[in-house]
Coordinates of C-alpha atoms in Angstrom, one line a residue:
M1 CA 33.2 -23.7 65.2
N2 CA 36.9 -23.3 65.0
K3 CA 38.2 -20.2 63.1
I4 CA 39.4 -21.9 60.1
L5 CA 36.8 -23.5 59.4
E6 CA 34.0 -20.4 59.7
A7 CA 36.6 -18.5 57.5
Y8 CA 36.2 -22.2 54.7
D9 CA 32.8 -21.7 55.5
H10 CA 32.3 -17.4 54.0
C11 CA 34.2 -18.8 50.9
E12 CA 32.7 -22.0 50.1
N13 CA 29.1 -19.5 51.1
I14 CA 30.8 -16.6 47.7
I15 CA 31.4 -19.3 45.1
K16 CA 28.0 -20.5 45.3
V17 CA 26.6 -17.3 44.9
H18 CA 28.9 -16.3 42.5
S19 CA 29.2 -19.4 40.0
K20 CA 27.4 -21.8 40.4
T21 CA 28.9 -23.9 37.1
F22 CA 32.7 -23.8 39.0
Y23 CA 30.8 -24.7 42.4
R24 CA 28.8 -27.4 41.0
A25 CA 32.5 -29.0 39.4
F26 CA 34.2 -28.6 42.1
S27 CA 32.7 -29.6 44.8
L28 CA 32.9 -33.2 43.6
L29 CA 36.5 -32.7 44.8
P30 CA 37.8 -34.7 48.4
K31 CA 37.6 -32.1 51.3
D32 CA 40.4 -30.7 52.0
Q33 CA 41.0 -29.3 47.6
K34 CA 37.7 -28.0 47.7
K35 CA 37.4 -26.2 50.4
A36 CA 41.5 -24.6 49.0
V37 CA 39.7 -24.4 45.9
W38 CA 36.3 -22.3 47.8
A39 CA 39.5 -19.7 49.3
V40 CA 41.3 -18.7 46.0
Y41 CA 38.1 -18.5 44.1
A42 CA 37.1 -15.8 47.3
F43 CA 40.4 -14.1 46.6
C44 CA 39.7 -14.1 42.7
R45 CA 36.4 -12.3 43.5
K46 CA 37.8 -9.6 46.1
V47 CA 40.0 -8.5 42.9
D48 CA 37.1 -8.4 40.4
D49 CA 34.8 -7.7 42.7
I50 CA 36.8 -3.9 43.6
V51 CA 38.1 -3.3 40.0
D52 CA 33.8 -4.1 39.0
E53 CA 32.1 -2.1 41.6
G54 CA 34.6 -0.3 44.3
T55 CA 33.9 3.4 44.7
N56 CA 37.3 4.4 44.3
P57 CA 38.1 0.9 42.4
S58 CA 42.2 1.7 41.6
G59 CA 43.2 3.5 45.2
E60 CA 41.2 -0.2 46.4
L61 CA 43.8 -2.2 44.5
R62 CA 46.7 -0.3 45.7
R63 CA 45.5 -0.9 49.0
F64 CA 44.4 -5.0 48.0
E65 CA 47.6 -5.4 46.4
M66 CA 49.3 -4.4 49.8
E67 CA 47.1 -6.1 51.9
F68 CA 48.4 -9.1 50.4
E69 CA 52.3 -8.5 49.8
S70 CA 51.5 -8.2 53.4
Y71 CA 49.5 -11.5 53.9
L72 CA 52.8 -12.9 53.0
T73 CA 55.1 -12.0 55.6
G74 CA 52.4 -13.3 57.6
F75 CA 50.5 -9.9 58.6
Y76 CA 46.8 -10.4 57.4
P77 CA 43.3 -8.8 59.8
P78 CA 43.0 -11.5 61.1
D79 CA 38.6 -11.4 61.5
E80 CA 38.8 -11.4 57.7
P81 CA 37.8 -14.8 56.5
M82 CA 39.7 -15.5 53.2
W83 CA 43.0 -14.2 54.3
V84 CA 41.9 -16.5 57.2
A85 CA 41.2 -19.4 54.9
L86 CA 44.2 -18.6 51.9
D87 CA 47.0 -19.0 55.0
D88 CA 45.4 -22.5 55.6
V89 CA 45.9 -23.3 52.3
F90 CA 49.4 -22.1 51.9
K91 CA 50.4 -23.9 54.8
R92 CA 48.9 -27.0 53.2
F93 CA 49.6 -26.4 49.2
N94 CA 53.0 -25.3 47.2
M95 CA 50.9 -22.5 46.5
D96 CA 52.0 -20.2 43.7
V97 CA 52.7 -16.7 44.4
Q98 CA 53.5 -14.8 41.1
A99 CA 50.8 -16.1 39.9
F100 CA 48.0 -14.7 41.9
R101 CA 49.9 -11.1 41.7
D102 CA 49.4 -11.5 38.2
M103 CA 45.8 -12.1 38.7
I104 CA 46.4 -8.6 40.5
K105 CA 48.4 -7.4 37.5
G106 CA 45.3 -8.2 34.8
Q107 CA 43.0 -7.0 36.7
R108 CA 44.5 -3.6 36.9
M109 CA 43.8 -3.7 33.2
D110 CA 40.6 -3.6 33.2
L111 CA 40.7 0.1 35.6
G112 CA 42.3 2.2 32.0
E113 CA 40.8 2.7 28.7
R114 CA 42.8 -0.5 27.3
V115 CA 42.5 -1.1 23.4
Y116 CA 43.2 -4.2 22.5
V117 CA 44.4 -4.1 18.4
N118 CA 44.6 -7.8 17.9
M119 CA 44.2 -11.6 19.4
H120 CA 47.3 -10.9 20.9
D121 CA 46.2 -8.6 22.9
V122 CA 43.1 -10.1 23.8
L123 CA 45.1 -13.4 25.1
D124 CA 47.6 -11.7 27.5
Y125 CA 44.6 -10.7 29.1
S126 CA 43.0 -13.8 29.2
Y127 CA 45.9 -15.1 31.0
H128 CA 46.4 -12.3 33.7
V129 CA 42.7 -12.6 34.4
A130 CA 42.1 -16.1 33.6
S131 CA 44.8 -19.0 33.5
T132 CA 46.7 -16.9 36.6
V133 CA 43.6 -19.2 38.5
G134 CA 43.9 -21.9 36.6
L135 CA 47.8 -21.9 37.8
M136 CA 47.1 -20.6 41.5
L137 CA 44.7 -24.1 41.6
L138 CA 47.4 -26.7 39.7
P139 CA 49.5 -26.9 42.9
I140 CA 45.5 -28.3 44.8
L141 CA 44.3 -30.3 42.1
A142 CA 47.7 -31.6 40.8
P143 CA 50.5 -31.4 43.1
G144 CA 53.6 -31.8 41.7
K145 CA 52.4 -32.5 38.6
E146 CA 52.8 -28.9 38.1
R147 CA 55.1 -28.1 35.2
S148 CA 53.7 -30.6 33.2
L149 CA 50.4 -29.1 33.3
R150 CA 50.9 -26.1 32.8
E151 CA 51.1 -25.1 29.4
D152 CA 47.6 -26.8 28.7
G153 CA 46.4 -25.1 31.9
I154 CA 47.3 -21.7 30.8
Y155 CA 45.2 -22.9 27.7
L156 CA 43.0 -23.4 29.1
G157 CA 42.5 -20.1 31.1
Y158 CA 42.2 -18.4 27.8
A159 CA 39.3 -20.9 26.2
M160 CA 37.8 -19.8 29.7
Q161 CA 37.8 -15.7 29.1
L162 CA 37.2 -16.3 25.8
T163 CA 34.3 -17.8 26.7
N164 CA 33.5 -15.5 29.3
I165 CA 33.8 -12.2 26.1
L166 CA 31.7 -13.7 24.4
R167 CA 29.4 -13.8 26.9
D168 CA 29.1 -10.9 28.3
I169 CA 29.9 -8.7 25.3
G170 CA 26.6 -6.7 26.2
E171 CA 27.3 -6.5 29.6
D172 CA 31.2 -5.7 29.2
L173 CA 30.1 -2.7 26.3
E174 CA 27.7 -1.2 29.7
R175 CA 31.0 -1.0 31.5
G176 CA 32.5 1.1 28.8
R177 CA 34.8 -1.9 27.9
L178 CA 35.5 -4.4 25.0
Y179 CA 37.7 -6.8 24.7
I180 CA 36.8 -7.7 21.1
P181 CA 40.1 -6.8 18.7
Q182 CA 40.5 -4.1 16.9
D183 CA 41.8 -6.0 13.4
L184 CA 38.6 -8.6 13.9
L185 CA 36.4 -5.0 13.1
V186 CA 38.6 -3.7 10.6
K187 CA 38.5 -7.5 9.1
Y188 CA 34.9 -7.6 9.2
E189 CA 34.4 -4.5 8.9
Y190 CA 31.7 -4.2 11.9
T191 CA 32.0 -1.1 13.8
V192 CA 31.7 0.0 17.9
T193 CA 29.1 2.1 16.4
D194 CA 26.9 -1.4 15.7
L195 CA 28.2 -2.8 18.7
K196 CA 26.2 -0.1 20.5
E197 CA 23.7 -0.3 18.4
H198 CA 23.7 -3.7 19.3
R199 CA 23.4 -5.5 15.7
I200 CA 23.1 -9.2 15.2
N201 CA 24.4 -9.3 11.8
D202 CA 26.6 -11.6 8.7
A203 CA 29.9 -9.5 10.3
F204 CA 29.2 -9.7 14.2
Q205 CA 28.5 -13.4 13.7
S206 CA 31.6 -14.1 12.1
I207 CA 33.5 -12.1 14.4
W208 CA 32.0 -14.0 17.2
E209 CA 32.8 -17.6 15.0
E210 CA 36.1 -17.0 15.0
M211 CA 37.1 -15.9 18.7
A212 CA 34.3 -18.4 19.4
R213 CA 36.8 -20.9 17.3
L214 CA 40.0 -20.1 18.8
A215 CA 37.9 -20.8 21.9
E216 CA 37.5 -24.7 21.3
D217 CA 40.4 -24.8 20.3
Y218 CA 42.1 -23.9 23.1
Y219 CA 39.1 -26.6 24.7
E220 CA 40.9 -29.3 23.0
K221 CA 44.4 -27.9 23.8
A222 CA 43.6 -28.1 27.5
F223 CA 41.9 -31.4 27.5
R224 CA 45.2 -33.6 26.0
T225 CA 46.7 -33.8 29.5
M226 CA 43.9 -34.6 31.5
N227 CA 45.0 -38.0 31.8
L228 CA 47.9 -36.2 34.0
Y229 CA 44.9 -35.1 36.9
P230 CA 44.9 -37.1 40.1
V231 CA 41.9 -39.4 39.8
Y232 CA 40.0 -37.0 42.3
S233 CA 40.5 -33.9 40.4
R234 CA 40.3 -34.6 36.7
T235 CA 36.6 -35.1 36.8
P236 CA 36.2 -31.7 38.1
V237 CA 38.2 -30.0 35.9
K238 CA 36.8 -31.5 32.8
G239 CA 33.8 -30.5 34.0
A240 CA 34.7 -27.2 34.3
A241 CA 35.9 -27.1 31.4
L242 CA 32.8 -29.0 29.2
L243 CA 30.3 -27.1 31.7
Y244 CA 32.2 -23.4 29.9
R245 CA 32.6 -24.6 27.0
A246 CA 28.8 -25.3 26.8
I247 CA 28.2 -21.6 27.4
L248 CA 29.0 -21.5 23.9
N249 CA 26.3 -23.6 22.2
E250 CA 23.8 -21.6 24.3
V251 CA 24.5 -18.2 22.9
R252 CA 24.1 -19.7 19.1
M253 CA 21.2 -21.3 20.1
N254 CA 20.0 -17.9 21.2
N255 CA 21.0 -16.8 17.5
Y256 CA 24.1 -15.1 19.5
N257 CA 22.2 -12.9 21.9
V258 CA 24.6 -11.7 24.2
F259 CA 23.4 -7.7 24.4
S260 CA 19.5 -8.4 26.2
K261 CA 20.5 -12.0 27.7
K262 CA 23.0 -13.6 29.7
H263 CA 23.6 -17.0 28.5
Y264 CA 23.7 -20.2 30.9
V265 CA 24.2 -23.6 31.0
S266 CA 20.3 -25.2 32.5
K267 CA 21.4 -27.7 35.4
D268 CA 19.8 -30.3 34.1
A269 CA 21.8 -29.6 31.3
K270 CA 25.1 -29.2 33.7
E271 CA 23.9 -33.1 35.3
K272 CA 23.8 -34.3 32.0
I273 CA 27.7 -33.3 31.6
I274 CA 28.8 -33.6 34.8
S275 CA 27.9 -37.6 34.6
S276 CA 29.2 -37.8 30.5
I277 CA 32.8 -37.6 32.1
S278 CA 34.2 -41.0 32.0

């Protein structure tokens, strides 16, 4: 098999295992765009895994950043499928290099014990770890429309990352991370101790819902310009957004238990959402 095709197959296996939601949504794309999305996802997953699972994440992330800069000059390990696939993507599409750099910067934010004082801090983090993904994908999904779709692409990243934060509160606490801003805890008189004790009360629900409503507002803003995407990518992008937004209602239906349960949208619900997109 062709080396580049093998590299893309490797990237497809990564997204198939780690994100069934994105895999389902973007499987609807034409072949070239679909393969390019797999490669970008593999890059993002690699950075994410370094931070979450690396034995020396700070050093490993620094080495990965140097590898990326080296790759941009044409030098990369020829036996590393992700770089092989990404090289083909960069040749085919007008990729946003700064978005890749900003993604690495965002992952570095998780290496220190950063305190999120207010929502501005949370959105800054969300831009770096999620909105950047949208900016990476825009040249693939809507070539020539990057400028007009940029703002709402950033908003979609905000919405998805806030959804991640609200779904993964318990999991993040176990990793020593807290993305709920301090001012919301103060506003509703809810403490970090309450979080660690998994206290789901009116105050917790109020905090969760305030952040969820903000996420839903950003989803709505992102939907404003969906008609600017080419027909072939409109359904996948809107599908990914709707599938992610549905996670919020899954949490609500499970009485906000984000401490001992990971919430997913069922396969049947996914198919129903995708088939309902016009």
